[in-house]
Amino acid sequence: MSNDDLRTRLVELDAAIEKQQALLDTLHIDRENSKDIRRQLASIIYPVFTLPLDVTLEIFVYCNSFHSTSTYWSPTILLGICRTWRALAFSTPTLW
């Protein structure tokens, strides 16, 4: 391989690297934008998770007293929502 061939090859490789770096930069920006949108949607879709725990607990107790005779309501439903709700339900004797 001649010196000119190697120089041409290096130019081609540098161009390919630059192209891939531009693609990678675009993907990083897209990823960050997607994470931002996900955070925004989570706060819109799941606003109940932003309530203070004492307010959430009051809602649990209210629902429990309101639906105590219902066959469709049970505090065990709360155990499957998330770790925070599970801990809150287990630590509240009035639910049981």
JSON list of C-alpha atoms in Angstrom, two decimals:
[
{"chain": "A", "resi": 1, "resn": "MET", "atom": "CA", "xyz": [0.00, 0.00, 0.00]},
{"chain": "A", "resi": 2, "resn": "SER", "atom": "CA", "xyz": [1.45, 3.35, -0.99]},
{"chain": "A", "resi": 3, "resn": "ASN", "atom": "CA", "xyz": [1.74, 6.44, 1.15]},
{"chain": "A", "resi": 4, "resn": "ASP", "atom": "CA", "xyz": [-1.03, 8.14, -0.89]},
{"chain": "A", "resi": 5, "resn": "ASP", "atom": "CA", "xyz": [-3.30, 5.13, -0.39]},
{"chain": "A", "resi": 6, "resn": "LEU", "atom": "CA", "xyz": [-2.73, 5.26, 3.37]},
{"chain": "A", "resi": 7, "resn": "ARG", "atom": "CA", "xyz": [-3.39, 9.00, 3.45]},
{"chain": "A", "resi": 8, "resn": "THR", "atom": "CA", "xyz": [-6.65, 8.48, 1.53]},
{"chain": "A", "resi": 9, "resn": "ARG", "atom": "CA", "xyz": [-7.62, 5.65, 3.87]},
{"chain": "A", "resi": 10, "resn": "LEU", "atom": "CA", "xyz": [-6.97, 7.81, 6.93]},
{"chain": "A", "resi": 11, "resn": "VAL", "atom": "CA", "xyz": [-9.10, 10.62, 5.49]},
{"chain": "A", "resi": 12, "resn": "GLU", "atom": "CA", "xyz": [-11.91, 8.14, 4.84]},
{"chain": "A", "resi": 13, "resn": "LEU", "atom": "CA", "xyz": [-11.64, 6.74, 8.36]},
{"chain": "A", "resi": 14, "resn": "ASP", "atom": "CA", "xyz": [-11.64, 10.22, 9.89]},
{"chain": "A", "resi": 15, "resn": "ALA", "atom": "CA", "xyz": [-14.76, 11.09, 7.88]},
{"chain": "A", "resi": 16, "resn": "ALA", "atom": "CA", "xyz": [-16.47, 7.87, 9.00]},
{"chain": "A", "resi": 17, "resn": "ILE", "atom": "CA", "xyz": [-15.56, 8.56, 12.64]},
{"chain": "A", "resi": 18, "resn": "GLU", "atom": "CA", "xyz": [-16.87, 12.12, 12.36]},
{"chain": "A", "resi": 19, "resn": "LYS", "atom": "CA", "xyz": [-20.12, 10.86, 10.85]},
{"chain": "A", "resi": 20, "resn": "GLN", "atom": "CA", "xyz": [-20.57, 8.27, 13.60]},
{"chain": "A", "resi": 21, "resn": "GLN", "atom": "CA", "xyz": [-19.74, 10.85, 16.29]},
{"chain": "A", "resi": 22, "resn": "ALA", "atom": "CA", "xyz": [-22.41, 13.17, 14.89]},
{"chain": "A", "resi": 23, "resn": "LEU", "atom": "CA", "xyz": [-24.90, 10.31, 14.98]},
{"chain": "A", "resi": 24, "resn": "LEU", "atom": "CA", "xyz": [-23.89, 9.47, 18.55]},
{"chain": "A", "resi": 25, "resn": "ASP", "atom": "CA", "xyz": [-24.28, 13.12, 19.59]},
{"chain": "A", "resi": 26, "resn": "THR", "atom": "CA", "xyz": [-27.75, 13.17, 18.05]},
{"chain": "A", "resi": 27, "resn": "LEU", "atom": "CA", "xyz": [-28.68, 9.97, 19.88]},
{"chain": "A", "resi": 28, "resn": "HIS", "atom": "CA", "xyz": [-27.48, 11.41, 23.21]},
{"chain": "A", "resi": 29, "resn": "ILE", "atom": "CA", "xyz": [-29.59, 14.52, 22.68]},
{"chain": "A", "resi": 30, "resn": "ASP", "atom": "CA", "xyz": [-32.61, 12.42, 21.72]},
{"chain": "A", "resi": 31, "resn": "ARG", "atom": "CA", "xyz": [-32.12, 10.25, 24.80]},
{"chain": "A", "resi": 32, "resn": "GLU", "atom": "CA", "xyz": [-32.01, 13.26, 27.12]},
{"chain": "A", "resi": 33, "resn": "ASN", "atom": "CA", "xyz": [-35.11, 14.74, 25.46]},
{"chain": "A", "resi": 34, "resn": "SER", "atom": "CA", "xyz": [-36.93, 11.43, 25.89]},
{"chain": "A", "resi": 35, "resn": "LYS", "atom": "CA", "xyz": [-35.96, 11.30, 29.58]},
{"chain": "A", "resi": 36, "resn": "ASP", "atom": "CA", "xyz": [-37.29, 14.84, 30.05]},
{"chain": "A", "resi": 37, "resn": "ILE", "atom": "CA", "xyz": [-40.58, 13.98, 28.37]},
{"chain": "A", "resi": 38, "resn": "ARG", "atom": "CA", "xyz": [-40.86, 10.82, 30.47]},
{"chain": "A", "resi": 39, "resn": "ARG", "atom": "CA", "xyz": [-40.41, 12.83, 33.67]},
{"chain": "A", "resi": 40, "resn": "GLN", "atom": "CA", "xyz": [-43.01, 15.36, 32.55]},
{"chain": "A", "resi": 41, "resn": "LEU", "atom": "CA", "xyz": [-45.51, 12.64, 31.66]},
{"chain": "A", "resi": 42, "resn": "ALA", "atom": "CA", "xyz": [-44.96, 10.86, 34.95]},
{"chain": "A", "resi": 43, "resn": "SER", "atom": "CA", "xyz": [-45.86, 14.01, 36.85]},
{"chain": "A", "resi": 44, "resn": "ILE", "atom": "CA", "xyz": [-49.00, 14.44, 34.74]},
{"chain": "A", "resi": 45, "resn": "ILE", "atom": "CA", "xyz": [-50.13, 10.82, 34.62]},
{"chain": "A", "resi": 46, "resn": "TYR", "atom": "CA", "xyz": [-49.31, 9.91, 38.22]},
{"chain": "A", "resi": 47, "resn": "PRO", "atom": "CA", "xyz": [-49.91, 13.08, 40.26]},
{"chain": "A", "resi": 48, "resn": "VAL", "atom": "CA", "xyz": [-51.12, 10.93, 43.15]},
{"chain": "A", "resi": 49, "resn": "PHE", "atom": "CA", "xyz": [-47.52, 9.86, 43.76]},
{"chain": "A", "resi": 50, "resn": "THR", "atom": "CA", "xyz": [-46.60, 13.48, 44.48]},
{"chain": "A", "resi": 51, "resn": "LEU", "atom": "CA", "xyz": [-49.02, 13.72, 47.41]},
{"chain": "A", "resi": 52, "resn": "PRO", "atom": "CA", "xyz": [-47.56, 13.86, 50.92]},
{"chain": "A", "resi": 53, "resn": "LEU", "atom": "CA", "xyz": [-47.72, 10.49, 52.66]},
{"chain": "A", "resi": 54, "resn": "ASP", "atom": "CA", "xyz": [-50.08, 11.74, 55.37]},
{"chain": "A", "resi": 55, "resn": "VAL", "atom": "CA", "xyz": [-52.60, 12.82, 52.71]},
{"chain": "A", "resi": 56, "resn": "THR", "atom": "CA", "xyz": [-52.21, 9.48, 50.92]},
{"chain": "A", "resi": 57, "resn": "LEU", "atom": "CA", "xyz": [-52.80, 7.69, 54.21]},
{"chain": "A", "resi": 58, "resn": "GLU", "atom": "CA", "xyz": [-55.98, 9.68, 54.84]},
{"chain": "A", "resi": 59, "resn": "ILE", "atom": "CA", "xyz": [-57.25, 8.64, 51.42]},
{"chain": "A", "resi": 60, "resn": "PHE", "atom": "CA", "xyz": [-56.47, 4.99, 52.19]},
{"chain": "A", "resi": 61, "resn": "VAL", "atom": "CA", "xyz": [-58.30, 5.13, 55.52]},
{"chain": "A", "resi": 62, "resn": "TYR", "atom": "CA", "xyz": [-61.27, 6.92, 53.96]},
{"chain": "A", "resi": 63, "resn": "CYS", "atom": "CA", "xyz": [-61.55, 4.38, 51.15]},
{"chain": "A", "resi": 64, "resn": "ASN", "atom": "CA", "xyz": [-61.26, 1.54, 53.63]},
{"chain": "A", "resi": 65, "resn": "SER", "atom": "CA", "xyz": [-64.06, 2.89, 55.83]},
{"chain": "A", "resi": 66, "resn": "PHE", "atom": "CA", "xyz": [-66.23, 3.80, 52.85]},
{"chain": "A", "resi": 67, "resn": "HIS", "atom": "CA", "xyz": [-65.83, 0.41, 51.16]},
{"chain": "A", "resi": 68, "resn": "SER", "atom": "CA", "xyz": [-65.53, -1.82, 54.21]},
{"chain": "A", "resi": 69, "resn": "THR", "atom": "CA", "xyz": [-68.52, -3.93, 53.15]},
{"chain": "A", "resi": 70, "resn": "SER", "atom": "CA", "xyz": [-67.60, -4.05, 49.48]},
{"chain": "A", "resi": 71, "resn": "THR", "atom": "CA", "xyz": [-66.34, -7.29, 47.99]},
{"chain": "A", "resi": 72, "resn": "TYR", "atom": "CA", "xyz": [-64.34, -5.26, 45.45]},
{"chain": "A", "resi": 73, "resn": "TRP", "atom": "CA", "xyz": [-62.26, -3.29, 47.94]},
{"chain": "A", "resi": 74, "resn": "SER", "atom": "CA", "xyz": [-59.49, -4.62, 50.11]},
{"chain": "A", "resi": 75, "resn": "PRO", "atom": "CA", "xyz": [-56.40, -2.94, 51.53]},
{"chain": "A", "resi": 76, "resn": "THR", "atom": "CA", "xyz": [-54.40, -5.68, 49.82]},
{"chain": "A", "resi": 77, "resn": "ILE", "atom": "CA", "xyz": [-54.99, -3.82, 46.55]},
{"chain": "A", "resi": 78, "resn": "LEU", "atom": "CA", "xyz": [-52.66, -1.11, 47.85]},
{"chain": "A", "resi": 79, "resn": "LEU", "atom": "CA", "xyz": [-49.85, -3.60, 48.37]},
{"chain": "A", "resi": 80, "resn": "GLY", "atom": "CA", "xyz": [-49.36, -4.10, 44.65]},
{"chain": "A", "resi": 81, "resn": "ILE", "atom": "CA", "xyz": [-49.08, -0.46, 43.59]},
{"chain": "A", "resi": 82, "resn": "CYS", "atom": "CA", "xyz": [-45.57, 0.46, 44.72]},
{"chain": "A", "resi": 83, "resn": "ARG", "atom": "CA", "xyz": [-43.13, -0.05, 47.59]},
{"chain": "A", "resi": 84, "resn": "THR", "atom": "CA", "xyz": [-44.11, 3.20, 49.26]},
{"chain": "A", "resi": 85, "resn": "TRP", "atom": "CA", "xyz": [-47.81, 2.35, 49.29]},
{"chain": "A", "resi": 86, "resn": "ARG", "atom": "CA", "xyz": [-47.08, -1.19, 50.46]},
{"chain": "A", "resi": 87, "resn": "ALA", "atom": "CA", "xyz": [-45.02, 0.09, 53.40]},
{"chain": "A", "resi": 88, "resn": "LEU", "atom": "CA", "xyz": [-47.66, 2.70, 54.20]},
{"chain": "A", "resi": 89, "resn": "ALA", "atom": "CA", "xyz": [-50.48, 0.15, 54.13]},
{"chain": "A", "resi": 90, "resn": "PHE", "atom": "CA", "xyz": [-48.59, -2.37, 56.26]},
{"chain": "A", "resi": 91, "resn": "SER", "atom": "CA", "xyz": [-47.73, 0.31, 58.81]},
{"chain": "A", "resi": 92, "resn": "THR", "atom": "CA", "xyz": [-51.37, 1.41, 59.20]},
{"chain": "A", "resi": 93, "resn": "PRO", "atom": "CA", "xyz": [-53.29, -0.92, 61.55]},
{"chain": "A", "resi": 94, "resn": "THR", "atom": "CA", "xyz": [-56.59, 0.88, 60.94]},
{"chain": "A", "resi": 95, "resn": "LEU", "atom": "CA", "xyz": [-56.64, -0.51, 57.40]},
{"chain": "A", "resi": 96, "resn": "TRP", "atom": "CA", "xyz": [-56.68, -4.07, 58.67]}
]
